[in-house]
Coordinates of C-alpha atoms in Angstrom, one line a residue:
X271 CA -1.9 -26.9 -15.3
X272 CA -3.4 -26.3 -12.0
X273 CA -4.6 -23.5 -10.3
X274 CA -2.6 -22.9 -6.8
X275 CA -4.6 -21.9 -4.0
X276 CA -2.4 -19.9 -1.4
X277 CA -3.8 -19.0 2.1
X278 CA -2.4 -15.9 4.0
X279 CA 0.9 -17.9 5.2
X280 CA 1.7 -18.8 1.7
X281 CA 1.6 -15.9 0.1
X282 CA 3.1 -14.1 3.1
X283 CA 5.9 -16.8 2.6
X284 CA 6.1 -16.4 -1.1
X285 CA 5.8 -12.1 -1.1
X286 CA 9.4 -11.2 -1.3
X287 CA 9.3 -8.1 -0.4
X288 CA 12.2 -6.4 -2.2
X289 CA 11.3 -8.2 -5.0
X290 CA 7.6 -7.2 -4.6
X291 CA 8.7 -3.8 -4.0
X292 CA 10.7 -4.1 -7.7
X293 CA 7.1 -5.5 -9.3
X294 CA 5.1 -2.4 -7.8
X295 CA 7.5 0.0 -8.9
X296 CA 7.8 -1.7 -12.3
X297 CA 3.7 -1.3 -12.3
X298 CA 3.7 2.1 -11.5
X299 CA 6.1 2.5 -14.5
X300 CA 3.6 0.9 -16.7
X301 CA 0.6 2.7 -15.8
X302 CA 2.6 6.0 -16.9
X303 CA 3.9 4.9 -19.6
X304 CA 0.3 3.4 -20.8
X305 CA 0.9 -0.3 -20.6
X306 CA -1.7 -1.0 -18.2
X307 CA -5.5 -1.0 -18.1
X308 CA -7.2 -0.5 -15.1
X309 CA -10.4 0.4 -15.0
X310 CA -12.3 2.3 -11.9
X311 CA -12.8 0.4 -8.7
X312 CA -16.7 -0.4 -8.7
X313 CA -18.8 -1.0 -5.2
X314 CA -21.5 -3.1 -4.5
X315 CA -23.4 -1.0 -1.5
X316 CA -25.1 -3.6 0.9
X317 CA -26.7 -1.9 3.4
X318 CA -29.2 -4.6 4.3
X319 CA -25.6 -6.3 5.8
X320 CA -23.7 -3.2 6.9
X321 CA -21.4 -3.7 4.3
X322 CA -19.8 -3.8 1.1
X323 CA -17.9 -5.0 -2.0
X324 CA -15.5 -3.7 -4.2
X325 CA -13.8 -5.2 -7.7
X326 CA -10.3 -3.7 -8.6
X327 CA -9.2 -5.6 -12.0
X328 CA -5.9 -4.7 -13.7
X329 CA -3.5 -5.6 -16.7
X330 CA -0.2 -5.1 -17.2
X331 CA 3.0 -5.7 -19.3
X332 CA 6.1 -4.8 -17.5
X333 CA 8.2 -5.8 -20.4
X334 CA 10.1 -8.9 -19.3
X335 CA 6.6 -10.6 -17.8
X336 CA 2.9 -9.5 -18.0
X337 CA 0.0 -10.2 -15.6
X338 CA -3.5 -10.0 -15.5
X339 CA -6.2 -10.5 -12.0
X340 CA -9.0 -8.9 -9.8
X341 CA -9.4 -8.5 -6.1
X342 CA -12.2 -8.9 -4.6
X343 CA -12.5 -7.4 -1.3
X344 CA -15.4 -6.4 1.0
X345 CA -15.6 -4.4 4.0
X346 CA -18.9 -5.5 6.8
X347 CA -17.9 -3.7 10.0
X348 CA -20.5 -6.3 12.1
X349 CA -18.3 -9.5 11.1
X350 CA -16.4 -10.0 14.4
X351 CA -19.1 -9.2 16.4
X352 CA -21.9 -11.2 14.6
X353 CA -19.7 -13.8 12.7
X354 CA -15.8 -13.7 14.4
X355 CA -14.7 -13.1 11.0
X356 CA -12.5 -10.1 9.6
X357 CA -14.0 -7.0 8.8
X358 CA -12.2 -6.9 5.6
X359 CA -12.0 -10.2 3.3
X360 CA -10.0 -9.9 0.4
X361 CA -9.2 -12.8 -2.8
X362 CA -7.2 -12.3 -5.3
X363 CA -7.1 -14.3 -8.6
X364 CA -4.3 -13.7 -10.6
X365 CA -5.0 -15.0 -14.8
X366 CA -2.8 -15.8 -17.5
X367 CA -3.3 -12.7 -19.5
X368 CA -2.7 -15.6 -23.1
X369 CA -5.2 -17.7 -21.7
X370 CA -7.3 -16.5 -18.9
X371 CA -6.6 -19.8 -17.1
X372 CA -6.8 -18.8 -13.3
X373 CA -3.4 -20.0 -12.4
X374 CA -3.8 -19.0 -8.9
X375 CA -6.2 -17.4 -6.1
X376 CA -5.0 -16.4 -3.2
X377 CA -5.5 -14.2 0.3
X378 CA -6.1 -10.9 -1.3
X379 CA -5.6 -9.5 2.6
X380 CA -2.0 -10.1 2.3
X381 CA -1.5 -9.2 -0.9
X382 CA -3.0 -6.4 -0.3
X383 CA -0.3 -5.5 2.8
X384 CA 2.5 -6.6 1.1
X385 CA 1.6 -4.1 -1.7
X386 CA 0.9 -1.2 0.4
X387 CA 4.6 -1.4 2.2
X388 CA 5.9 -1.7 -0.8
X389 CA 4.1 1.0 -2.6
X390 CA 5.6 3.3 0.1
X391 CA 9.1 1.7 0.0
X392 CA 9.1 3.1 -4.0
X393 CA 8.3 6.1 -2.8
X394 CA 10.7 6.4 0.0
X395 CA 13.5 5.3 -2.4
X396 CA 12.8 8.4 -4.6
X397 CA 11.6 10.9 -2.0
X398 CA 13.7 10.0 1.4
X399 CA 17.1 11.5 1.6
X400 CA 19.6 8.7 1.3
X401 CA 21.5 8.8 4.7
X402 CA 17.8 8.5 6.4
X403 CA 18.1 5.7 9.2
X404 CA 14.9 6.2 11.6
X405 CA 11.4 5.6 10.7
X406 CA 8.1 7.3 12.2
X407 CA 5.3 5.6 12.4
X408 CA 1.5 6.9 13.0
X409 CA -0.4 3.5 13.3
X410 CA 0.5 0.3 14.9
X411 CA -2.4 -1.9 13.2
X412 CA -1.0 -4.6 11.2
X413 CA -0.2 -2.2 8.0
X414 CA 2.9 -1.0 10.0
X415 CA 4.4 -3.8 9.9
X416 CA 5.0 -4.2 6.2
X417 CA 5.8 -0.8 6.3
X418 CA 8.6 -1.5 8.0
X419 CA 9.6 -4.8 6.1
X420 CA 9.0 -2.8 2.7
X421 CA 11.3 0.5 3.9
X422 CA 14.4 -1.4 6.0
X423 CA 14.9 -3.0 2.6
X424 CA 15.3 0.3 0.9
X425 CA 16.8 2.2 3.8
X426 CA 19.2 1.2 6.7
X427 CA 16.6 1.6 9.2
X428 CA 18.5 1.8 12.8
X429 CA 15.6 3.6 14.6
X430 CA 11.4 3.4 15.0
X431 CA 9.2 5.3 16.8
X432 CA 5.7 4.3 16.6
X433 CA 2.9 5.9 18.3
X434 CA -0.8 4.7 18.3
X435 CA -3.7 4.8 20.9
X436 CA -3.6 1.4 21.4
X437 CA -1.1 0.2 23.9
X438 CA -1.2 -3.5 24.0
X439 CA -0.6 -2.4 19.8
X440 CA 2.4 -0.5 20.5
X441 CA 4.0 -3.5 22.8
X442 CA 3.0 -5.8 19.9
X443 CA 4.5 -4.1 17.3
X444 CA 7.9 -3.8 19.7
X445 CA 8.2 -6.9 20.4
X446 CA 7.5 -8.0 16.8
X447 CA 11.2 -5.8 15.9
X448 CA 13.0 -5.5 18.9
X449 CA 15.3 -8.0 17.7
X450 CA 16.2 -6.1 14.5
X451 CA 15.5 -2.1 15.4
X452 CA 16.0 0.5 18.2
X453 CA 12.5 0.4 18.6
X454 CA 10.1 2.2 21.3
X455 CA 6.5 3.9 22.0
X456 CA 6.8 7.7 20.9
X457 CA 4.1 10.6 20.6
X458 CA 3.2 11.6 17.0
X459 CA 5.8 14.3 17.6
X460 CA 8.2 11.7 17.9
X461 CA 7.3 9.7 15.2
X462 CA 7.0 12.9 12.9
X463 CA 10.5 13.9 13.7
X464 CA 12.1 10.7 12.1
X465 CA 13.6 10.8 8.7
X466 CA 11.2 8.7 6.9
X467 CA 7.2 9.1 8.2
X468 CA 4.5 6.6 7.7
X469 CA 1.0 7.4 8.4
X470 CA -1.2 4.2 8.4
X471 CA -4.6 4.8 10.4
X472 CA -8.5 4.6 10.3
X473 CA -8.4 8.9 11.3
X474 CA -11.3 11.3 9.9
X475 CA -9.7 14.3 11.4
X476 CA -5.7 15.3 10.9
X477 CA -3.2 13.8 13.5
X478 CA -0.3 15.3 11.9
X479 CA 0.8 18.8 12.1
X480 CA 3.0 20.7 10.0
X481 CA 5.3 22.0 13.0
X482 CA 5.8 18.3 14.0
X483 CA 7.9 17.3 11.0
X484 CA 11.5 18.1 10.2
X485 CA 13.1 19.6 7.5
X486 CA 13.0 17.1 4.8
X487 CA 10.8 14.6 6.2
X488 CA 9.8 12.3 3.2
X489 CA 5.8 11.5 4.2
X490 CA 3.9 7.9 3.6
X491 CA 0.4 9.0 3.7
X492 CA -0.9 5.5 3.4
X493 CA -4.6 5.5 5.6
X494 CA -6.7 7.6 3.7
X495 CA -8.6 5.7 1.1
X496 CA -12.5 7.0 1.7
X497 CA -13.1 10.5 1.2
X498 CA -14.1 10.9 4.4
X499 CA -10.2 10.0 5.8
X500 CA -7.6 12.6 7.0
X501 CA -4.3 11.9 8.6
X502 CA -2.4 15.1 7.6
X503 CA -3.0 18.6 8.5
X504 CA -3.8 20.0 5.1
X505 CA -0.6 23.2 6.0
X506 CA 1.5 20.1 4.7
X507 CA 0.1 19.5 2.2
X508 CA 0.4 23.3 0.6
X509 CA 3.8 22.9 1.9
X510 CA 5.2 20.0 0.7
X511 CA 6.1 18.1 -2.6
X512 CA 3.0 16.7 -3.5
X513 CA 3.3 12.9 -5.4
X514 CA 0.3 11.2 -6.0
X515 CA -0.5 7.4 -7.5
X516 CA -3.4 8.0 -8.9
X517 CA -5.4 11.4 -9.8
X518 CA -8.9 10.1 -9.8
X519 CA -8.3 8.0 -6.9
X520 CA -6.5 11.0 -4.7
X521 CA -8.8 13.4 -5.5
X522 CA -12.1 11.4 -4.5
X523 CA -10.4 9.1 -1.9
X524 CA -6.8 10.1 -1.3
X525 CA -4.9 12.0 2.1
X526 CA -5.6 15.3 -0.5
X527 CA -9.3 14.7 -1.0
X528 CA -10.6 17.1 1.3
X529 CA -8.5 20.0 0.9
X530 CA -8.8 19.6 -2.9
X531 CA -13.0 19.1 -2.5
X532 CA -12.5 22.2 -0.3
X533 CA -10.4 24.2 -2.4
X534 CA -7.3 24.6 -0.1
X535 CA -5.5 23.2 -2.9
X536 CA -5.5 22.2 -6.5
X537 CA -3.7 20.4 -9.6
X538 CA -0.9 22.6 -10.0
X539 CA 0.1 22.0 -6.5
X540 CA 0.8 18.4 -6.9
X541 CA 4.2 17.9 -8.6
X542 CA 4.0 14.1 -9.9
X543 CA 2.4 10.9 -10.3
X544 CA 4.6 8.4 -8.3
X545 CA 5.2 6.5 -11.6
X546 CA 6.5 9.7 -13.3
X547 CA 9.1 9.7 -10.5
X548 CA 10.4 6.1 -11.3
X549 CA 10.2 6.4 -15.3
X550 CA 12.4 10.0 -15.1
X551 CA 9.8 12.3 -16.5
X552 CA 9.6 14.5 -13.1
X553 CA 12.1 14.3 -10.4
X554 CA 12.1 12.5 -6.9
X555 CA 14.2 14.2 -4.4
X556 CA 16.2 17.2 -4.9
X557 CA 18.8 19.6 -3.1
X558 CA 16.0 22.4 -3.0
X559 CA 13.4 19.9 -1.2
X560 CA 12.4 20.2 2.2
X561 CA 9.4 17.7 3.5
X562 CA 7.5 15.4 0.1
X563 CA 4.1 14.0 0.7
X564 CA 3.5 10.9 -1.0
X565 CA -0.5 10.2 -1.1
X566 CA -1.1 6.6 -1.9
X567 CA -4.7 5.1 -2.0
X568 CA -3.8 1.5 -3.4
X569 CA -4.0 0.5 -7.3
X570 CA -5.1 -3.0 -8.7
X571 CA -2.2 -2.9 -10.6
X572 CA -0.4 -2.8 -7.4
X573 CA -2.3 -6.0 -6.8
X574 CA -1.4 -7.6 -9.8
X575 CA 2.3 -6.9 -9.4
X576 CA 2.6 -8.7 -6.0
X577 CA 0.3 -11.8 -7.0
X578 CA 2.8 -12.2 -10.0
X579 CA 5.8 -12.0 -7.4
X580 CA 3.9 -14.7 -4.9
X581 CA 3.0 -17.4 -8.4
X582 CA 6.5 -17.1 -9.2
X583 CA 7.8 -18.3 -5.9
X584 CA 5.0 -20.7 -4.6
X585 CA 5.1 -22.3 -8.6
X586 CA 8.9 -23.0 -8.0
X587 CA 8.9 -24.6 -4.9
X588 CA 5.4 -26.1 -5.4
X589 CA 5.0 -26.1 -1.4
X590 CA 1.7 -24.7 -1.7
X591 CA -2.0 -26.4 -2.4
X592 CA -3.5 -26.7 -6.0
X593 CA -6.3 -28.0 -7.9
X594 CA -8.2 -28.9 -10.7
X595 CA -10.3 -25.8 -11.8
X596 CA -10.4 -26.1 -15.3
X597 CA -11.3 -29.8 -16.6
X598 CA -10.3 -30.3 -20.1

């Protein structure tokens, strides 16, 4: 057996995302219900090159299928400058769990995107009311658009607004779905009105106020994954229905980080783990609700899911490179 080797297009070709969106949930189920290892993401600090890497490894067993990999991602700010390469780099090798025969590595970038839109897509799908047809969104970098991709399959999406600093972004990102959407340039207010919000940005300080959303405004607070990251003013977060993916990861590098370092808020005011949602030991959505937060810092397991979903598909139609890796 050889090991396929899948560049960005392949595995953007080969991420399904409804199905992926099924794998993530299904690992979010397995992490609460203790069939998956995971342990903490390490770093390797290089300051001597402005940069870093990070490991995230995960198992799983979803049941029907199990899957096993690492991602191996780095993040050196200087690269386009210095080098015209990306900041971030990211591989992915997903392992036969039986085996540990590397039956695949592949752009851990995309993976990494298709997960995150899907990741909020669960969460939409148990938080968003179910007559919800426009989508905010705070961020037009390239996370938005699986955002979209991930939540239009979950929701009948008729409307976007997307707001961002970035101009030329905004005209991208419209032209990108103009085709398929009602789709325009909109303040945050705008964006923070809709019935589903995204937040997918870089920010340090909070771009989204409380007044801003509406009533029952399910929120994707997708950017934050350093603890130095805010996109939310924290009067949401004491407001809202807290869901979290992970509690060491949230507290330390999550949306909530701050206010919880701070004090502002603590455990008892986050209702659920996301995976409790979709296993039915806490509920998503109720009558009594008014606007959820869902904090979501990214979990290998995440990873694992979609790089099952991508071998799958590029293994069946064999359209994709491969090699030799292991002689025998």
């Amino acid at each position: 057996m050889d090991t396929l080797l899948l560049d960005r297009e392949a595995v953007d070709a080969n991420a399904r995302m409804d199905e992926v969106t099924d794998a993530v949930s299904a690992a979010f189920a397995a992490y609460e219900r203790g069939d998956a290892r995971m342990p903490a993401k390490s770093y390797i600090d290089l300051p001597e090159y402005n940069g870093d890497f990070r490991s995230m490894p995960a198992y799983m067993d979803a049941g029907d299928w199990d899957a096993a990999g690492i991602k191996w991602v780095n993040v050196h700010p200087d690269n386009p400058q210095k080098f015209d390469l990306p900041t971030v780099i990211g591989t992915m090798i997903y392992s036969d769990p039986e085996t540990a025969m590397p039956l695949a590595i592949m752009d851990g970038s995309e993976v990494t995107m298709k997960r995150t839109g899907a990741a909020a897509a669960v969460a939409t799908d148990h938080l968003a009311i179910p007559e919800a047809r426009s989508l905010g969104l705070v961020g037009a970098g390239v996370q938005s658009y699986t955002q979209v991709e991930a939540i239009a399959a979950i929701r009948d999406i008729e409307e976007i607004v997307v707001s961002d600093l970035d101009e030329e972004a905004i005209e991208t990102f419209v032209d990108a779905f103009s085709d398929r959407f009602d789709v325009r340039g909109g303040s945050i207010a705008e964006a923070a009105a809709c019935d589903v919000l995204s937040t997918v940005t870089p920010s340090t300080e909070p771009l989204v106020s409380r007044e801003q959303l509406g009533a029952h405004t399910p929120v994707n607070a997708m950017g934050a994954d350093a603890a130095a990251k805010q996109e939310l003013d924290p009067g949401i977060l004491t407001d809202a229905k807290l869901v979290i993916d992970d509690h060491d990861q949230t507290t330390h590098s999550g949306e909530i980080s701050i206010p919880y370092t701070d004090g502002t808020i603590g455990d008892d005011d986050i209702d659920a783990a996301v995976g409790e949602i979709v296993v039915g030991d806490r509920p998503g959505r109720t009558d009594d609700d008014g606007i959820t937060v869902f904090d979501s810092t990214g979990l290998a397991i995440q990873d694992v899911a979609t790089a099952h979903v991508v071998y799958e598909h590029a293994q069946e139609t064999g359209d994709v490179d491969s090699f030799a890796f292991v002689s025998r």
